[in-house]
Structure formats: C-alpha cells, structure tokens
Short mmCIF file of C-alpha atoms in Angstrom, two decimals:
data_model
loop_
_atom_site.label_atom_id
_atom_site.label_comp_id
_atom_site.label_asym_id
_atom_site.label_seq_id
_atom_site.Cartn_x
_atom_site.Cartn_y
_atom_site.Cartn_z
CA LEU A 1 0.00 0.00 0.00
CA ALA A 2 1.54 3.35 -1.01
CA ARG A 3 0.79 7.05 -1.31
CA ASP A 4 2.75 9.58 -3.33
CA GLY A 5 5.53 7.06 -3.84
CA LYS A 6 5.97 6.24 -0.15
CA PHE A 7 5.23 2.90 1.48
CA LEU A 8 2.30 2.79 3.90
CA TYR A 9 2.28 -0.98 4.36
CA VAL A 10 3.99 -4.08 2.93
CA ASN A 11 3.12 -7.68 3.72
CA PRO A 12 5.64 -10.38 4.72
CA THR A 13 5.48 -11.96 1.23
CA TYR A 14 6.80 -8.79 -0.38
CA LEU A 15 9.59 -8.54 2.20
CA ARG A 16 10.65 -12.13 1.44
CA MET A 17 10.43 -11.44 -2.30
CA THR A 18 12.74 -8.43 -2.14
CA GLY A 19 14.91 -9.19 0.89
CA PHE A 20 14.22 -5.76 2.42
CA SER A 21 13.08 -5.22 6.00
CA LYS A 22 10.27 -3.03 7.29
CA GLU A 23 12.90 -0.60 8.49
CA ASP A 24 14.32 -0.39 4.96
CA MET A 25 10.90 0.48 3.61
CA GLY A 26 10.74 3.53 5.84
CA THR A 27 13.80 5.04 4.18
CA MET A 28 12.90 4.23 0.56
CA THR A 29 10.32 5.16 -2.05
CA ILE A 30 8.50 2.52 -4.05
CA PHE A 31 10.50 3.61 -7.11
CA ASP A 32 13.83 2.82 -5.43
CA GLN A 33 12.93 -0.86 -5.78
CA VAL A 34 12.14 -0.60 -9.48
CA ALA A 35 14.83 -1.22 -12.12
CA PRO A 36 16.03 2.13 -13.56
CA GLU A 37 14.60 1.60 -17.04
CA PHE A 38 11.10 1.04 -15.60
CA ARG A 39 11.05 3.86 -13.04
CA GLU A 40 9.53 6.51 -15.29
CA GLN A 41 6.75 4.11 -16.26
CA ALA A 42 6.15 3.25 -12.59
CA ARG A 43 6.00 6.93 -11.62
CA GLU A 44 3.49 7.70 -14.37
CA ARG A 45 1.28 4.74 -13.49
CA HIS A 46 1.37 5.65 -9.81
CA ARG A 47 0.55 9.27 -10.60
CA ARG A 48 -2.40 8.25 -12.73
CA CYS A 49 -3.82 6.10 -9.93
CA MET A 50 -3.28 8.70 -7.24
CA GLY A 51 -4.83 11.43 -9.40
CA GLY A 52 -7.91 9.38 -10.20
CA MET A 53 -7.13 9.23 -13.95
CA ALA A 54 -7.06 5.45 -13.70
CA LYS A 55 -8.78 3.24 -11.16
CA GLU A 56 -6.51 0.34 -12.03
CA GLU A 57 -3.14 -0.11 -13.74
CA ALA A 58 -1.66 -3.48 -14.71
CA TYR A 59 1.76 -3.96 -16.29
CA GLU A 60 5.05 -5.84 -16.12
CA ALA A 61 8.39 -4.44 -14.99
CA ALA A 62 11.58 -5.47 -13.21
CA GLY A 63 12.30 -5.01 -9.52
CA LEU A 64 15.49 -4.74 -7.48
CA ARG A 65 16.18 -6.92 -4.44
CA LYS A 66 18.26 -5.77 -1.49
CA ASP A 67 21.23 -7.81 -2.74
CA GLY A 68 21.11 -5.96 -6.07
CA THR A 69 19.67 -8.77 -8.16
CA ARG A 70 16.75 -8.13 -10.47
CA PHE A 71 13.47 -10.01 -10.85
CA PRO A 72 10.59 -9.60 -13.31
CA TYR A 73 7.18 -8.99 -11.82
CA HIS A 74 3.59 -8.34 -12.77
CA ILE A 75 1.83 -5.59 -10.87
CA THR A 76 -1.82 -4.66 -10.60
CA ALA A 77 -2.28 -1.28 -8.89
CA ILE A 78 -5.71 -0.19 -7.65
CA ARG A 79 -6.73 3.24 -6.36
CA LEU A 80 -8.31 3.22 -2.92
CA GLN A 81 -10.01 6.08 -1.12
CA LEU A 82 -8.99 5.90 2.56
CA SER A 83 -10.29 8.08 5.35
CA ASP A 84 -7.18 10.27 5.19
CA GLY A 85 -6.95 10.42 1.39
CA PRO A 86 -6.31 8.30 -1.69
CA ALA A 87 -3.73 5.50 -1.80
CA VAL A 88 -2.62 2.80 -4.20
CA LEU A 89 -2.90 -0.87 -3.33
CA ALA A 90 -0.50 -2.98 -5.42
CA PHE A 91 -0.60 -6.73 -5.97
CA ILE A 92 2.87 -7.85 -7.10
CA ALA A 93 3.70 -11.30 -8.44
CA ASP A 94 7.26 -12.50 -9.08
CA ILE A 95 7.12 -13.97 -12.60
CA THR A 96 10.70 -15.26 -12.73
CA GLU A 97 9.64 -18.88 -13.20
CA SER A 98 7.09 -18.11 -15.89
CA ARG A 99 9.70 -16.05 -17.76
CA ARG A 100 12.14 -18.96 -17.55
CA ALA A 101 9.46 -21.29 -18.86
CA GLU A 102 8.70 -18.90 -21.72
CA GLU A 103 12.38 -18.65 -22.62
CA ALA A 104 12.78 -22.42 -22.51
CA LEU A 105 9.74 -22.76 -24.77
CA ARG A 106 11.16 -20.23 -27.23
CA GLU A 107 14.50 -22.04 -27.30
CA SER A 108 12.70 -25.33 -27.82
CA GLU A 109 10.62 -23.87 -30.65
CA VAL A 110 13.74 -22.49 -32.34
CA LYS A 111 15.54 -25.83 -31.99
CA TYR A 112 12.69 -27.89 -33.40
CA ARG A 113 11.92 -25.41 -36.18
CA THR A 114 15.59 -25.59 -37.21
CA LEU A 115 15.43 -29.38 -37.27
CA ILE A 116 12.19 -29.33 -39.26
CA GLU A 117 13.50 -26.85 -41.81
CA ALA A 118 16.72 -28.83 -42.21
CA ALA A 119 14.87 -32.12 -42.77
CA ASP A 120 15.04 -33.77 -46.19
CA ASP A 121 11.51 -35.12 -45.79
CA ALA A 122 8.52 -32.87 -46.36
CA ILE A 123 6.76 -32.00 -43.09
CA VAL A 124 3.24 -30.58 -42.93
CA LEU A 125 0.93 -29.65 -40.08
CA THR A 126 -2.77 -29.69 -40.96
CA ASP A 127 -6.11 -29.36 -39.26
CA LEU A 128 -8.49 -32.34 -39.22
CA LYS A 129 -9.92 -31.33 -42.59
CA GLY A 130 -6.52 -31.35 -44.27
CA ARG A 131 -6.05 -27.58 -44.39
CA HIS A 132 -2.37 -26.70 -44.11
CA LEU A 133 -1.19 -24.81 -41.03
CA PHE A 134 2.54 -25.20 -41.62
CA ARG A 135 4.85 -26.53 -44.36
CA ASN A 136 8.62 -26.86 -44.20
CA LYS A 137 11.00 -25.92 -47.00
CA ALA A 138 11.34 -29.52 -48.20
CA TYR A 139 7.60 -29.67 -48.87
CA TYR A 140 7.86 -26.91 -51.45
CA THR A 141 11.06 -28.13 -53.10
CA SER A 142 9.84 -31.74 -53.33
CA LEU A 143 6.92 -30.53 -55.44
CA GLY A 144 8.99 -28.17 -57.57
CA TYR A 145 7.91 -24.91 -55.93
CA HIS A 146 9.64 -22.01 -54.21
CA GLU A 147 8.66 -21.00 -50.68
CA MET A 148 7.53 -17.53 -51.79
CA GLU A 149 5.19 -18.80 -54.50
CA PRO A 150 1.47 -18.30 -53.74
CA LEU A 151 0.01 -21.78 -53.42
CA ASP A 152 -3.25 -23.47 -52.59
CA PHE A 153 -2.28 -26.87 -51.23
CA ASP A 154 -5.09 -27.14 -48.71
CA GLY A 155 -7.24 -30.22 -48.41
CA TYR A 156 -6.58 -33.10 -50.79
CA SER A 157 -6.31 -31.12 -54.04
CA ARG A 158 -2.88 -32.49 -55.03
CA ILE A 159 -3.52 -36.16 -54.24
CA HIS A 160 -4.08 -38.54 -57.16
CA PRO A 161 -7.82 -39.12 -57.73
CA ASP A 162 -7.39 -42.90 -57.58
CA ASP A 163 -5.72 -42.64 -54.15
CA LEU A 164 -8.12 -40.11 -52.68
CA PRO A 165 -10.90 -42.48 -51.49
CA ALA A 166 -8.44 -44.61 -49.50
CA ILE A 167 -6.80 -41.54 -47.96
CA LYS A 168 -10.13 -40.08 -46.86
CA SER A 169 -11.29 -43.39 -45.42
CA SER A 170 -8.02 -43.75 -43.48
CA ILE A 171 -8.71 -40.59 -41.42
CA LYS A 172 -11.00 -42.47 -39.04
CA GLU A 173 -8.34 -45.12 -38.46
CA LEU A 174 -5.71 -42.42 -37.90
CA LEU A 175 -7.84 -40.68 -35.27
CA GLU A 176 -8.41 -44.00 -33.50
CA LYS A 177 -4.79 -45.22 -33.57
CA GLY A 178 -3.01 -41.87 -33.33
CA VAL A 179 -0.34 -42.88 -35.87
CA LEU A 180 -0.73 -44.24 -39.40
CA MET A 181 1.48 -45.00 -42.42
CA THR A 182 -0.03 -44.44 -45.87
CA GLU A 183 1.13 -44.48 -49.50
CA TYR A 184 -0.31 -42.25 -52.21
CA ARG A 185 0.67 -40.10 -55.16
CA VAL A 186 1.01 -36.31 -55.14
CA ARG A 187 1.07 -34.06 -58.20
CA HIS A 188 4.36 -32.25 -58.90
CA LYS A 189 4.36 -28.71 -60.29
CA ASP A 190 5.24 -30.03 -63.76
CA GLY A 191 2.30 -32.44 -63.67
CA HIS A 192 3.92 -35.80 -62.99
CA TRP A 193 2.95 -37.90 -59.99
CA ILE A 194 5.29 -38.54 -57.03
CA PRO A 195 4.78 -41.69 -54.95
CA CYS A 196 4.95 -40.83 -51.25
CA LEU A 197 5.12 -42.71 -47.98
CA THR A 198 3.59 -40.64 -45.20
CA LYS A 199 3.67 -41.10 -41.44
CA SER A 200 0.79 -39.16 -39.90
CA THR A 201 0.56 -38.45 -36.17
CA VAL A 202 -2.42 -36.99 -34.36
CA ILE A 203 -1.62 -34.09 -32.00
CA ARG A 204 -4.17 -33.66 -29.24
CA ASP A 205 -5.20 -30.53 -27.36
CA ALA A 206 -5.11 -30.03 -23.58
CA SER A 207 -8.42 -31.86 -23.17
CA GLY A 208 -7.16 -34.88 -25.10
CA GLU A 209 -9.19 -34.23 -28.24
CA PRO A 210 -7.59 -34.52 -31.71
CA ALA A 211 -6.56 -31.02 -32.82
CA THR A 212 -4.04 -31.26 -35.66
CA ILE A 213 -2.18 -33.82 -37.75
CA LEU A 214 1.58 -33.83 -38.28
CA ALA A 215 2.57 -35.55 -41.53
CA ILE A 216 6.14 -36.54 -42.46
CA ILE A 217 6.16 -37.22 -46.19
CA ARG A 218 8.94 -39.15 -47.95
CA ASP A 219 9.41 -39.32 -51.71
CA ILE A 220 9.70 -43.04 -52.53
CA THR A 221 10.20 -42.65 -56.28
CA GLU A 222 13.54 -44.45 -56.20
CA ARG A 223 12.12 -47.29 -54.12
CA LYS A 224 9.26 -47.74 -56.55
CA ARG A 225 11.68 -47.82 -59.49
CA ASN A 226 13.73 -50.50 -57.80
CA GLU A 227 10.58 -52.51 -57.07
CA GLN A 228 9.58 -52.28 -60.75
CA LYS A 229 13.07 -53.41 -61.81
CA MET A 230 12.85 -56.39 -59.45
CA GLU A 231 9.41 -57.30 -60.76
CA HIS A 232 10.68 -57.10 -64.32
CA LEU A 233 13.71 -59.23 -63.46
CA ASN A 234 11.48 -61.83 -61.76
CA ARG A 235 9.25 -62.01 -64.83
CA VAL A 236 12.31 -62.53 -67.02
CA LEU A 237 13.64 -65.25 -64.76
CA ARG A 238 10.29 -67.04 -64.65
CA ALA A 239 10.13 -66.97 -68.44
CA ILE A 240 13.49 -68.72 -68.79
#
C-alpha cells in the first residue's frame, strides 16, 4: 500500500520477495525498488492512480532486491479512497519462473523449427480437414515450388484421384490409432505424380481431443523404381 511514492504498508510476502526489512521500507520510495529503465513508467502509473485518472493499472516491470539482483514482476495497482486520502494498493507477483518457462519454450521452438527446416523429408501440419497450417521448406522443393510462390495446397487437391478415397477413409483409423502409415501419389508442379510414404501423427489438445495432424512425407520414387526393376527381373527369370 503506497501514497505519493511512499510505502504505507507491505506484507511479509513482499519482504521475502525483495529481501528488504520493514525498516528499509521507511527510508525508501517505491521507485527505489524498481529497475532504472522502468522507473519513469512506474512513476506515471502511480501518478495516474493517485490522481484518479485510472482506477486500475496493470503492467510488467523489473524489480530490485536488497542484494542488487533483479526479478521480473507483474503488478496490478488499484486506487483506494482511505479516510485520510487516496492510496494505491498494489498486488505484485514474481514472474521469474514463468519467464524462464517462456524462454525455454522459445528455445525449444527455435531448436525444433531448425530441425524441421533442415529435414530432407517434407513436413506438414494440418487441421483435421486437411487444411495446411505449416509446411517446411522440403515440402515446397519436393513438389517443384519455391517457398515464396502463392500456393493453394489445402485439403486433398494435389492427391491422385485414384488414391483419394483410400486416404479419406483412413482418417477415421488415424484418429483411432493416433499414428498411421499411408502411401499415395502427389502431383508435382510439372504435372507428374510422385509416390509418397507418409507417417501421420495426431496431435491432441489439452483436453485430449484430436486437434491437428503432423505428416512426415517421404518421396519413394527411387524405391518404386527398384521394385519395378525387381518385378521385371522376376518375370524374365520365370520366363526362362
């Protein structure tokens, strides 16, 4: 609780958070415990609350502990009208752990995006109707396109018509099993058909319901050619 930048009351939680004592509070302003680059913002927010221009202010900043270390916090400041005048009641939460979690998530996203973009296989994230949410670089190059080209690959528009019924009917099995391997043909930019082996994995939301499908698509043209050569060789050998 503060008025005109001076502490009126602090609870034990805040003292533990900052390492200051009640005696320290009597010799400091609330801005002394704010990191220098956030002090002007804190002063303006406090002034707005005290002056009645804002009944509530919520923002994030960085605080200073007694030992000089910094910590990020979220503050919600509310204007109160006390018997002896207005004051500002502040609820302060140390968000150090959430910031660490956010940073770890960002690092993880960067790492996995790098791996996905470096992959030789095409990787696509779709919704349950087949609409594309993400495609890696290999997806474009495998079909003869550039990443910057405007494309409409949503749904099943590039799948061979003869393969389409089986692909659509396999969706139910995929949702039941969670993972499914399928083979089908996809149309290249120049019109020819590419045989593909795809591993599809269902990604579920927080409630456990299917939300998206991650597909890793491998061009098996060379494998198919080798299979045809073997079939031809077998026919020749049987004819001898």
